[in-house]
Short mmCIF file of C-alpha atoms and ligand atoms in Angstrom, two decimals:
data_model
loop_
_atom_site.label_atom_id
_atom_site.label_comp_id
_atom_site.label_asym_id
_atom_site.label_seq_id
_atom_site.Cartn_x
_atom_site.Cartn_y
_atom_site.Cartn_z
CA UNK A 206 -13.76 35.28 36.13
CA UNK A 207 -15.41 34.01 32.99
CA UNK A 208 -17.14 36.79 31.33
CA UNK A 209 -21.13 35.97 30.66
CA UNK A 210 -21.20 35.41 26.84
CA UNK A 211 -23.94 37.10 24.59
CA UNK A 212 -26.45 35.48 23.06
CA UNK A 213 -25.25 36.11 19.61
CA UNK A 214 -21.90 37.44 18.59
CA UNK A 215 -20.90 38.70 15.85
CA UNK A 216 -17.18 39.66 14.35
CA UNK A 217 -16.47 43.19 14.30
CA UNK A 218 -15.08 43.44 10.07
CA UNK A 219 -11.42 43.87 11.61
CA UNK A 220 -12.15 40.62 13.21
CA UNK A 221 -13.03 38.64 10.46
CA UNK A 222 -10.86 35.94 9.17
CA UNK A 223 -8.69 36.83 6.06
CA UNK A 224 -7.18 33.26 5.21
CA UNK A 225 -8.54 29.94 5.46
CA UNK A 226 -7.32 27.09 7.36
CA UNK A 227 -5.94 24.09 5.72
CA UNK A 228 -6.16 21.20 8.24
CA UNK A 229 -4.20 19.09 5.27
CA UNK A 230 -0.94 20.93 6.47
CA UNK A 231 -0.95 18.62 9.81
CA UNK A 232 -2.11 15.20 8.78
CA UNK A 233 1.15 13.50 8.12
CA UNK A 234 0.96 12.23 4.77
CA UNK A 235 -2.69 14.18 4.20
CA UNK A 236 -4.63 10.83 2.32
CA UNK A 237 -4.34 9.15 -0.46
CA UNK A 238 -4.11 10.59 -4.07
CA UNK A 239 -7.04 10.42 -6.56
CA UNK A 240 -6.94 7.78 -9.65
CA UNK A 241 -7.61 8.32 -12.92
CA UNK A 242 -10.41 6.23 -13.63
CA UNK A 243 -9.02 4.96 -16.98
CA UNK A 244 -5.17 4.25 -15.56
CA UNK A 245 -6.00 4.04 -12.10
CA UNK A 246 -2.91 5.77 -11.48
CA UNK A 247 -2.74 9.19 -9.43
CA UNK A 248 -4.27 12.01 -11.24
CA UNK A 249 -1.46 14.52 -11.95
CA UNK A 250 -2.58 18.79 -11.55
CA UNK A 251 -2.86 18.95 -15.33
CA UNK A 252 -5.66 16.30 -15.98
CA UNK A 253 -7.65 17.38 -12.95
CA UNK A 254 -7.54 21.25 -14.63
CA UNK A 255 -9.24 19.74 -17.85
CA UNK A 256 -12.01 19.60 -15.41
CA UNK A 257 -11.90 22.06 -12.49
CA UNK A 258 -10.35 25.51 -12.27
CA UNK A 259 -6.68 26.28 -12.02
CA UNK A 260 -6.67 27.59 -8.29
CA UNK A 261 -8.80 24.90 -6.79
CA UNK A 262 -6.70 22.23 -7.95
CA UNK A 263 -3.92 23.83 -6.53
CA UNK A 264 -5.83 24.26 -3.54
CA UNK A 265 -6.74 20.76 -3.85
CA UNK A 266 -3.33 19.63 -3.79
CA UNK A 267 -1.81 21.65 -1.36
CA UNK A 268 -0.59 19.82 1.70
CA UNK A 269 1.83 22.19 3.52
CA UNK A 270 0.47 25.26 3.54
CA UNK A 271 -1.50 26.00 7.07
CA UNK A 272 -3.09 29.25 5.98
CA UNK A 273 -4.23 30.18 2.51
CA UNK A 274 -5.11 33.97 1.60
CA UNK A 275 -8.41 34.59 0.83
CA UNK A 276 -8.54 36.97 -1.79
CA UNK A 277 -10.07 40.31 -1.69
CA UNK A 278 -12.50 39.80 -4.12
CA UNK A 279 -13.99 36.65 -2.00
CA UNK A 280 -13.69 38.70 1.22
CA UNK A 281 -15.82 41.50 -0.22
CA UNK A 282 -18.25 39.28 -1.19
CA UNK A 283 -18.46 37.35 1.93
CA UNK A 284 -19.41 40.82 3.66
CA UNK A 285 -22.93 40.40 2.15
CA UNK A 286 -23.63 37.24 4.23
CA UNK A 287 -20.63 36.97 6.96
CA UNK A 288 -19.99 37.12 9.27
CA UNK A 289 -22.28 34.38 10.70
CA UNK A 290 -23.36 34.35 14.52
CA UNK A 291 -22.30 32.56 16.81
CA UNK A 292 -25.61 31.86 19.07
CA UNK A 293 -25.10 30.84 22.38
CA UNK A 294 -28.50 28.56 22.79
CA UNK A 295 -29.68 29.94 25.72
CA UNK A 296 -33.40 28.76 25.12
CA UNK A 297 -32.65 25.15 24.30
CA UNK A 298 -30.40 25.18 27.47
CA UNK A 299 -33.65 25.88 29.42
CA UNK A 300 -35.63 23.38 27.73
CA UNK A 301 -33.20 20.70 28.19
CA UNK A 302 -32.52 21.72 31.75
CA UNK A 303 -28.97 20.76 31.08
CA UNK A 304 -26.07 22.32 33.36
CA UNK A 305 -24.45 22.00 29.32
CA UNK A 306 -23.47 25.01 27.53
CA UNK A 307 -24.88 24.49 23.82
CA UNK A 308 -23.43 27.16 20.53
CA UNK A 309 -24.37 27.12 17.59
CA UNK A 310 -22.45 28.28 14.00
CA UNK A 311 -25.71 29.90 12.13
CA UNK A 312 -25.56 29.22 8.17
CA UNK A 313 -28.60 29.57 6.88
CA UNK A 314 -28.90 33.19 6.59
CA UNK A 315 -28.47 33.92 2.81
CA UNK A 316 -30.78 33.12 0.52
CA UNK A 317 -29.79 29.95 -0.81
CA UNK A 318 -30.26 29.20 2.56
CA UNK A 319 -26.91 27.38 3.79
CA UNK A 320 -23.08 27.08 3.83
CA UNK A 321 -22.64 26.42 0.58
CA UNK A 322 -22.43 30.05 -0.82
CA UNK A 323 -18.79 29.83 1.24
CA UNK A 324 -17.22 27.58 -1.40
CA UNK A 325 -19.48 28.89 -4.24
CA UNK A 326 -18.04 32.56 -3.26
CA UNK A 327 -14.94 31.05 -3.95
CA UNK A 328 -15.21 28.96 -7.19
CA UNK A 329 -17.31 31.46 -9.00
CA UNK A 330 -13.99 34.40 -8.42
CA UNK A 331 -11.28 31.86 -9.58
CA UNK A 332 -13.49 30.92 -12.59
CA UNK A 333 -13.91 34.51 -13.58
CA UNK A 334 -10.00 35.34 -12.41
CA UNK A 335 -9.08 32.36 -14.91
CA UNK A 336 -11.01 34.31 -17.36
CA UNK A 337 -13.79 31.58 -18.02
CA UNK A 338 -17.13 32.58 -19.82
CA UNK A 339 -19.00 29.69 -17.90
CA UNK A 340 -19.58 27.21 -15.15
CA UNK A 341 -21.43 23.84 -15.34
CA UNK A 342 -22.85 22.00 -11.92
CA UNK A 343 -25.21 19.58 -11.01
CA UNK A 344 -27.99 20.19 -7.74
CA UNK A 345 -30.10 17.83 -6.22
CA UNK A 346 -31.92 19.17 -3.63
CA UNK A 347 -31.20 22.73 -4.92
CA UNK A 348 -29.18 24.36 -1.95
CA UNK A 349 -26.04 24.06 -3.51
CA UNK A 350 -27.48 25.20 -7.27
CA UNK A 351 -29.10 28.56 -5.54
CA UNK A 352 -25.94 29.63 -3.85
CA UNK A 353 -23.81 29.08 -6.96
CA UNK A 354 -26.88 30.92 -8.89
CA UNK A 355 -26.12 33.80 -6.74
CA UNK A 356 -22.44 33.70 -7.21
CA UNK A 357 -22.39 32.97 -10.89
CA UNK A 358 -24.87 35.84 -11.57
CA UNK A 359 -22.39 38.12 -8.73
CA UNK A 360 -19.01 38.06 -10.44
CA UNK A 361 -20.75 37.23 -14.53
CA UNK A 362 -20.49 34.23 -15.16
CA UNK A 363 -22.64 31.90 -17.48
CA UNK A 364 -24.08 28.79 -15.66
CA UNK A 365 -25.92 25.81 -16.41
CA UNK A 366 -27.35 23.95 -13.14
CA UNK A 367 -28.56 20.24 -14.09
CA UNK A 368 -31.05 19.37 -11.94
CA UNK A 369 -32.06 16.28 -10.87
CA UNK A 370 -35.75 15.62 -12.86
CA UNK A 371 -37.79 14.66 -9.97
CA UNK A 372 -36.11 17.48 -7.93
CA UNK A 373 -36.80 19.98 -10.28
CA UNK A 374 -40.26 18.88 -10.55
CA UNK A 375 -40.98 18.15 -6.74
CA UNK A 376 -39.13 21.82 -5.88
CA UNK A 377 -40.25 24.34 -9.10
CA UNK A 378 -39.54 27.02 -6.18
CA UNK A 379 -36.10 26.59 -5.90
CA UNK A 380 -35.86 26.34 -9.67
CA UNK A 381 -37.04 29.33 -9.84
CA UNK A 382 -34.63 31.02 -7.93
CA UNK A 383 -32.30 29.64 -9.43
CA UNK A 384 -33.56 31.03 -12.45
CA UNK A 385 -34.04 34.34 -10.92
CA UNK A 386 -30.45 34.53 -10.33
CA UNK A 387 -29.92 34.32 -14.21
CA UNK A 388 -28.48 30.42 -14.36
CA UNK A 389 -29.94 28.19 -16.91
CA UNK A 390 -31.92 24.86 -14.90
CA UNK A 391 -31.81 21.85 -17.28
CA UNK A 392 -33.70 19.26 -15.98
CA UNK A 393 -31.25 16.00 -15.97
CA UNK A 394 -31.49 13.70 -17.87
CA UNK A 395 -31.66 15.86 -20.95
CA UNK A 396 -31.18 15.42 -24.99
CA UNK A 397 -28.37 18.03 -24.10
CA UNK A 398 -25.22 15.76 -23.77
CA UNK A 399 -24.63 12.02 -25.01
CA UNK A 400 -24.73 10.98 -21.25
CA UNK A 401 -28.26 12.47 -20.69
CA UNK A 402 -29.60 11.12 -24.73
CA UNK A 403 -28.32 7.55 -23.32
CA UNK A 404 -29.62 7.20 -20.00
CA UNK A 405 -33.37 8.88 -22.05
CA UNK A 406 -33.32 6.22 -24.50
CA UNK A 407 -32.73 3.17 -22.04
CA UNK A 408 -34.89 4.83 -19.30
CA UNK A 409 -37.63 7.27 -20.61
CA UNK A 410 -39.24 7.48 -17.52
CA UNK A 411 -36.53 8.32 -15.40
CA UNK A 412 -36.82 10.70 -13.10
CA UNK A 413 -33.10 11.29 -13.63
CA UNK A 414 -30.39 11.06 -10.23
CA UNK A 415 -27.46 12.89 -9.22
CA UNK A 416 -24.87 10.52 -10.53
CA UNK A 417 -26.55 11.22 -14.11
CA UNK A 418 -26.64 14.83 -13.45
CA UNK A 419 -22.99 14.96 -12.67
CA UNK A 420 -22.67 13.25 -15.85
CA UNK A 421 -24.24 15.79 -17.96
CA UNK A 422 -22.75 18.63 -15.98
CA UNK A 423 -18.81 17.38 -16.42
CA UNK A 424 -19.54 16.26 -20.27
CA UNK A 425 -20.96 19.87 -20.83
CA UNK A 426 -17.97 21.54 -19.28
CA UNK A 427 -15.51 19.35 -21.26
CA UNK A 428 -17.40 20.46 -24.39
CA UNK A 429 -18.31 23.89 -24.30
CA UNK A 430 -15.10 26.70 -25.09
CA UNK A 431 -13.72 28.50 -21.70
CA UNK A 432 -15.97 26.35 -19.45
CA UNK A 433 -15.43 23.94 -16.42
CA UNK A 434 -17.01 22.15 -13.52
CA UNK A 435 -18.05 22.99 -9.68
CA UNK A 436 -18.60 20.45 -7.22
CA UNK A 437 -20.13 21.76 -3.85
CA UNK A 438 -18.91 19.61 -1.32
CA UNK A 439 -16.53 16.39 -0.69
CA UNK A 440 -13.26 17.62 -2.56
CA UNK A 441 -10.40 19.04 -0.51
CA UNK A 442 -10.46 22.40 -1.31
CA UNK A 443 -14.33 22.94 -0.99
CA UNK A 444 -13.50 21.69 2.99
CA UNK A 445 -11.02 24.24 2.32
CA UNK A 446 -13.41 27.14 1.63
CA UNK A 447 -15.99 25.96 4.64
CA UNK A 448 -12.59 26.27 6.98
CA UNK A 449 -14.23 29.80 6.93
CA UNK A 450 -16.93 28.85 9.40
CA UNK A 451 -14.19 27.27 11.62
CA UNK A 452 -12.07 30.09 11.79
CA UNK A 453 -14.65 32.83 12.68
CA UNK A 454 -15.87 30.43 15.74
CA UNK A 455 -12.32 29.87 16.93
CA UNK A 456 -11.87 33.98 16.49
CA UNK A 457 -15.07 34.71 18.41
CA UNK A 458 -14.52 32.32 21.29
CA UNK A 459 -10.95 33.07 21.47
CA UNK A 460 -12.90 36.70 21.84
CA UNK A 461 -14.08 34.66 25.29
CA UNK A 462 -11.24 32.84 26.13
CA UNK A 463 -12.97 29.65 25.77
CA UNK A 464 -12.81 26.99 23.54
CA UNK A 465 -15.69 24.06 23.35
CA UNK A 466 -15.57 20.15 24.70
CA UNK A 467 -17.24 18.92 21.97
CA UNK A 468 -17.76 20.10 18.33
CA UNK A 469 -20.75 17.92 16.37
CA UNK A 470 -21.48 18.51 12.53
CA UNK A 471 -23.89 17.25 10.18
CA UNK A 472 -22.07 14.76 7.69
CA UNK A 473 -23.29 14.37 3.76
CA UNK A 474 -20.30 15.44 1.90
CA UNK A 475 -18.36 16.08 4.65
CA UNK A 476 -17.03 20.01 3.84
CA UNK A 477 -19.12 21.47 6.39
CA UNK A 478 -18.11 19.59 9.38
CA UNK A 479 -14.68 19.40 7.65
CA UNK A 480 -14.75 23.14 7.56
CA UNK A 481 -16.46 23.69 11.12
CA UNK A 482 -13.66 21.71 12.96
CA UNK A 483 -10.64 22.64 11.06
CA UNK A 484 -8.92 24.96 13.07
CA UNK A 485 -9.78 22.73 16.29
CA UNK A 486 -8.99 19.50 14.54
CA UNK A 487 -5.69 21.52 13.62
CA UNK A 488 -4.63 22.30 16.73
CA UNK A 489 -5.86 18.53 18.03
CA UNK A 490 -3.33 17.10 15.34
CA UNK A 491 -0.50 19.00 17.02
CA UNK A 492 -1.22 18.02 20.40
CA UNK A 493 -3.06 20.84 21.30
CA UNK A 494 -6.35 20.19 22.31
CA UNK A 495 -8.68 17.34 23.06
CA UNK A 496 -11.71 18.08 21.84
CA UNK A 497 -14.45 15.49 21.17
CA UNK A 498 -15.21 15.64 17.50
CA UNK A 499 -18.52 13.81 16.46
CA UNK A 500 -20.28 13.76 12.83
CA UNK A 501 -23.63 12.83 12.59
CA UNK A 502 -25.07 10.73 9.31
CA UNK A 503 -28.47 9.51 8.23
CA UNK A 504 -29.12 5.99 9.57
CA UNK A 505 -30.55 5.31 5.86
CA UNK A 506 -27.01 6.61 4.12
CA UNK A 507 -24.36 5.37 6.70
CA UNK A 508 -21.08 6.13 4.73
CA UNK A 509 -19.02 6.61 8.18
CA UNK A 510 -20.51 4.08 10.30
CA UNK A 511 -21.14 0.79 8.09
CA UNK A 512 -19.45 1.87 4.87
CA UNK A 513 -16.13 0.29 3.67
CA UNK A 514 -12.47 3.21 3.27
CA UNK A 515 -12.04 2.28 -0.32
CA UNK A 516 -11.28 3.80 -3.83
CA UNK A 517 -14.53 4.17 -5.03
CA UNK A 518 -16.08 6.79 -7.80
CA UNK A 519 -17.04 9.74 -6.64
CA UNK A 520 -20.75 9.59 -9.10
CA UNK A 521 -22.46 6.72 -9.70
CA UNK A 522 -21.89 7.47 -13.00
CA UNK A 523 -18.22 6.64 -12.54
CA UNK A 524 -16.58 8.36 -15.07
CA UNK A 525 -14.95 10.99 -12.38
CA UNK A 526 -11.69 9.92 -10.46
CA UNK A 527 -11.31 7.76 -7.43
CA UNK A 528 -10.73 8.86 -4.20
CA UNK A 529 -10.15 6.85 -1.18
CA UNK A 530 -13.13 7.70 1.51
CA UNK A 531 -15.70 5.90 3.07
CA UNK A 532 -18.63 4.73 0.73
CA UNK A 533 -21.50 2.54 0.65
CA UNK A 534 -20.53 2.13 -3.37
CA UNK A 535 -21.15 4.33 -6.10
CA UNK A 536 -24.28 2.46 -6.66
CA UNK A 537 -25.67 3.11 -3.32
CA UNK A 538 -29.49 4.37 -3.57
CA UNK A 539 -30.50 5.41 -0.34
CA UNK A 540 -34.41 4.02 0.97
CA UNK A 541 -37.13 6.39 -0.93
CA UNK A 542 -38.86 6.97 2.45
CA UNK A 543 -35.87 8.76 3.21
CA UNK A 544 -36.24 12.45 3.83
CA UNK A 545 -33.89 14.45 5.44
CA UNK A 546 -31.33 15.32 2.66
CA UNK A 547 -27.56 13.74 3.18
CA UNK A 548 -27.75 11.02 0.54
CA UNK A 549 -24.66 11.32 -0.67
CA UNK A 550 -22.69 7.34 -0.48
CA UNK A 551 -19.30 8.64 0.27
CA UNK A 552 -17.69 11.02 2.54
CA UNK A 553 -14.94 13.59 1.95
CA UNK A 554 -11.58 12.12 1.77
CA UNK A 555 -9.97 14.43 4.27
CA UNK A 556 -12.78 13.66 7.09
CA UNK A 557 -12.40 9.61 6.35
CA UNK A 558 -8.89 9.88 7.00
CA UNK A 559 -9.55 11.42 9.96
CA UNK A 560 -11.97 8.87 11.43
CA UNK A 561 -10.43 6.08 10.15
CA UNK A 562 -7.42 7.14 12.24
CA UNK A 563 -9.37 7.58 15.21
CA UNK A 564 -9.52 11.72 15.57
CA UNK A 565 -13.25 11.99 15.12
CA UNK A 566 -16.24 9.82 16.28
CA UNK A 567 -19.52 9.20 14.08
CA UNK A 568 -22.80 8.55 14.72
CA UNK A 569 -26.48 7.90 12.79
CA UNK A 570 -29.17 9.06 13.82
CA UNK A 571 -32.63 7.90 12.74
CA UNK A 572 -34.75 10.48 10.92
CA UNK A 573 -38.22 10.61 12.77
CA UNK A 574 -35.73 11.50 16.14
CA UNK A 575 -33.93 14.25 13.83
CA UNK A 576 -37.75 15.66 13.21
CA UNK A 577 -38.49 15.56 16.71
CA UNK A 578 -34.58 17.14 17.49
CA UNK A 579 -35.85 19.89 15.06
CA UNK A 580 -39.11 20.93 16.06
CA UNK A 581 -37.52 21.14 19.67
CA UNK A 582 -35.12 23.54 18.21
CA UNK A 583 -37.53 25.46 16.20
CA UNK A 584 -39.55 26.35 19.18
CA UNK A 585 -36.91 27.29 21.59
CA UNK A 586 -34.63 28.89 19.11
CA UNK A 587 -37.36 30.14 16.59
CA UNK A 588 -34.84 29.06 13.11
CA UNK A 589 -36.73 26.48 11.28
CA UNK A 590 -33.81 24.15 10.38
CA UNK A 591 -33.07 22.39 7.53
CA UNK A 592 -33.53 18.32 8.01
CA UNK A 593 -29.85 17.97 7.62
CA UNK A 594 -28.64 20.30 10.15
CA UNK A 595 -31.06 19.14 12.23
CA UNK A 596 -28.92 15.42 12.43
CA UNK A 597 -26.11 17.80 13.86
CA UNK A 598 -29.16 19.25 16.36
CA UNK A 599 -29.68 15.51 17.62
CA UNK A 600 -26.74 14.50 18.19
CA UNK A 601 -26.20 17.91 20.37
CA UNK A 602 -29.77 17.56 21.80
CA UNK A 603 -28.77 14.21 23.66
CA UNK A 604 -24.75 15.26 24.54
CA UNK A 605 -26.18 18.28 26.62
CA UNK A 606 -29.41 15.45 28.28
CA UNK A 607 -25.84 12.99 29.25
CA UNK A 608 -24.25 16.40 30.60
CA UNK A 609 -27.75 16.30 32.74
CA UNK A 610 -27.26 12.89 33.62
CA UNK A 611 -23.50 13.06 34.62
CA UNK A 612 -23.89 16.58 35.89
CA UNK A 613 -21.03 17.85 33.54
CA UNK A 614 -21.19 21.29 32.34
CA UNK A 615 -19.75 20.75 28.70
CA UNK A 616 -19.28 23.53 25.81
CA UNK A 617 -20.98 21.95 23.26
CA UNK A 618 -20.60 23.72 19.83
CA UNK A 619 -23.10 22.24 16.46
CA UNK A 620 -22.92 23.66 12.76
CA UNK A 621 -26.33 24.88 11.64
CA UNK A 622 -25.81 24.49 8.48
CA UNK A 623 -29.18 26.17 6.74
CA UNK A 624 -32.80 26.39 7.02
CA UNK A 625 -35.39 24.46 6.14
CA UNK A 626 -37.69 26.68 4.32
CA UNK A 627 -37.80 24.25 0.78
CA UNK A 628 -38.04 21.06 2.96
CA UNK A 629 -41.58 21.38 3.94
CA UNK A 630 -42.93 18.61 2.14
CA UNK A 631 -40.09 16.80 4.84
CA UNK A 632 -41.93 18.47 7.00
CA UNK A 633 -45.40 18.00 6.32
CA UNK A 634 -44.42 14.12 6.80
CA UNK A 635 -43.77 14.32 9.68
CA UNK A 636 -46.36 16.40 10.99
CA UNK A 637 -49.29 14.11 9.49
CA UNK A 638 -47.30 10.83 11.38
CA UNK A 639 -46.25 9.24 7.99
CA UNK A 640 -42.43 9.76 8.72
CA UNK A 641 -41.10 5.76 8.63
CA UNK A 642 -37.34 5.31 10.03
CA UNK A 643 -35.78 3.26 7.16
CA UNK A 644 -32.25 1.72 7.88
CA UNK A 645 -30.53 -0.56 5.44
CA UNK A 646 -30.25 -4.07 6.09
CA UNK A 647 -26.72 -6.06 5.73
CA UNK A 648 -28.12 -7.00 2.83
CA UNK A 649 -29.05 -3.96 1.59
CA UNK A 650 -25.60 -2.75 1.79
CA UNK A 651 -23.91 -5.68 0.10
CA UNK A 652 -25.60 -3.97 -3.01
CA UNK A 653 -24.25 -1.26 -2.82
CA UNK A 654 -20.69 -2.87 -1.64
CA UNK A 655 -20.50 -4.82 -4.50
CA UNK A 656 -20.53 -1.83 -6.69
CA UNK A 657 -17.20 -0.74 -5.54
CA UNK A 658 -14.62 -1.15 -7.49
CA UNK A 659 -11.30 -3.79 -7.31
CA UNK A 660 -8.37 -1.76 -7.72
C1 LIG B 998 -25.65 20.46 1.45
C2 LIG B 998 -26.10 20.62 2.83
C3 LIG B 998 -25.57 19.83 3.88
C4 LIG B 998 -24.52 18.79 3.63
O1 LIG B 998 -23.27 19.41 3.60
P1 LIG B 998 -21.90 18.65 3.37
O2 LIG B 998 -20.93 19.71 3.54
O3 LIG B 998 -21.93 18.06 2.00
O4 LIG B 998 -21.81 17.57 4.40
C5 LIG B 998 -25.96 20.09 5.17
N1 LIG B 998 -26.89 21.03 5.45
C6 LIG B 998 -27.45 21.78 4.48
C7 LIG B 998 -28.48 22.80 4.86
C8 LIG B 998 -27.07 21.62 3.15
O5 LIG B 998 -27.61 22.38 2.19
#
């Protein structure tokens, strides 16, 4: 007999992952490489080092390797924040009346407030192992900019954060943080770098975007003595550090000797539903399995569903390489009215792959649904979630209300990816009624199409 599972569980330290799981090794052929935006030819290891650390660009590159170490250092840290629970949703069951079982992978409980301190954990240790002095990134919203804060300040490294002007001014609490945590905020654009000085002197009223920020950030790094540049999502090995969260669901429903029917992730970047499904989408690859795989995107930033799999930049900046992924075009602005984070307007070039050859399904959802997915979720399960988990919270939300419909009793597992503690402005939207649904016309997109490049 099936044992009754707990609400929360929790890996026992011997249980805890020690390597992390690279889905690359089973995709025959992996994807294609990146370009060198000035040859357009594939980017060889040594040019992509100018840029990132040693170790993740091997990381990066790897394609055979199943299972990669994860060093001590990284482990140790990890034990501050991991291992996550797995929540079996009990609550939300009951409120959905669904004969459904619903799971949820809880991220959010560090205090930069999401997944991202996974892959920051990571990049921070190889930095210092390479014996950098410093670390450049950009952060919009600010999740990603806190967590690296935190690891920066944890193994001593130097960091400057440029932070998208409006963001920095609309958020001065995460800033602060931020700040707390000992990195340096520059608000982007700045008179810093030639990139920032340019974009000032054209635009003075700018309040700056993340394409410019990335700018700054990788012309800094290439500047500045025993210094490089972090990205926190998209890039192979970032999905590569997220395979973490993957790994300790597999280890604690293995723990049940279950496995779930469907496994739904929010999509901006793609590493943390990249991460959440490796070691599923693994076994899938090799026949294994066949779990239902969905990732859920803003209906205002549709990369998956109505974007184009094309070489495209990965900043709207375009000086970084190409990668080939699904985009809406580098010069893709998403609509203003548009509040739930996940603007990014392309996807990771592992998870693209994978759609475009049919192993995982995509949806968009409509924001003032993911508000009302959220608040549902906030009063059974008592998290406040961030707006972008709460896409992945929708799309679960009306799997288990079919299951009630059709009478099925799926296992349906969703990534919680953080809370939503900084997002109450989001928030207050939607609570005064002002919360618009804003989707992109045809039209709208050819914009940002057109911005693509011809290789
Ligand atoms: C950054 C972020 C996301 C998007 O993650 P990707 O891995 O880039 O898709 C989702 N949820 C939260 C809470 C985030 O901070």
């Amino acid at each position: 007999m099936m044992p009754e599972i707990p609400y929360k569980t929790y890996l026992a330290e011997s249980e805890m992952p020690k390597a992390w799981y690279n889905v690359k090794a089973h995709m025959k052929g992996a994807h294609d490489p990146f370009l060198n935006p000035a040859t357009r030819k594939p980017c060889a290891a040594d040019e992509l080092k100018r840029v990132f650390c040693d170790e993740c660009v091997e990381q990066e590159l790897n394609d055979a390797d199943e299972s990669i170490p994860i060093p001590d250092g990284i482990l140790d840290f990890y034990k501050m924040f991991r291992p996550s629970p797995l929540v079996r949703a009990y609550f939300l069951e009951r409120a959905l009346d669904t004969p459904a079982e619903i799971y949820y992978k809880f991220e959010g409980n560090n205090t930069s407030g999401s997944h991202k301190l996974n892959s920051a954990a990571a990049q921070a240790y190889y930095a210092k192992a390479q014996g950098l002095k410093r670390i450049t990134t950009e952060t919009g919203a600010g999740q990603w900019g806190t967590a690296l804060a935190m690891a920066a300040a944890f193994f001593g490294l130097e960091l400057d954060v440029f932070m998208v002007k409006v963001s920095a001014e609309q958020k001065p609490h995460r800033r602060e943080v931020i700040r707390t945590y000992g990195a340096n905020v520059i608000s982007s654009p700045s008179d810093t770098t030639a990139a920032g000085r340019k974009i000032l002197a054209e635009f003075p009223e700018t309040g700056g975007s993340l394409g410019c920020a990335i700018s700054e950030a990788v012309e800094k790094a290439a500047n500045t003595k025993s210094c490089r540049y972090v990205l926190g999502s998209v890039l192979d090995h970032v999905l590569l550090h997220q395979s973490v969260i993957g790994a300790e669901c597999k280890a604690a429903f293995d723990k049940y000797g279950v496995a779930p029917d469907v496994i739904i992730g929010c999509c901006g970047g793609g590493s943390n539903f990249g991460g959440l499904i490796a070691p599923y989408m693994g076994d899938r690859l090799q026949g294994k399995n066949n779990i239902e795989f969905i990732g859920v995107e803003p209906a205002s930033c549709p990369s998956l569903t109505r974007g184009k799999f094309a070489y495209d930049f990965c900043d709207s900046a375009r000086i970084t390489p190409l990668a080939k992924m699904y985009t809406l075009g580098c010069g893709f602005m998403p609509p203003s009215a548009h509040a739930g984070g996940l603007r990014y307007h392309g996807m990771s070039p592992i998870v693209s792959r994978l759609y475009n050859d049919g192993y995982i399904k995509a949806i968009a959802v409509e924001q003032k649904a993911v508000f009302d997915a959220a608040v549902t979720f906030a009063k059974c399960e008592g998290i406040l979630p961030a707006p972008e988990s709460s896409h992945a919270i929708r799309a679960a939300v009306d799997k288990a209300l079919e299951c009630k419909r059709t009478g099925e009793k799926k296992r349906i597992l969703f990534g919680l990816t953080g809370t939503g503690y900084f997002d109450l402005a989001a928030y207050k939207k939607y609570n005064d009624g002002e919360m618009s649904d804003n989707v992109p016309t045809d039209a709208d997109l050819q914009k940002g199409f057109d911005t693509i490049p011809i290789i």
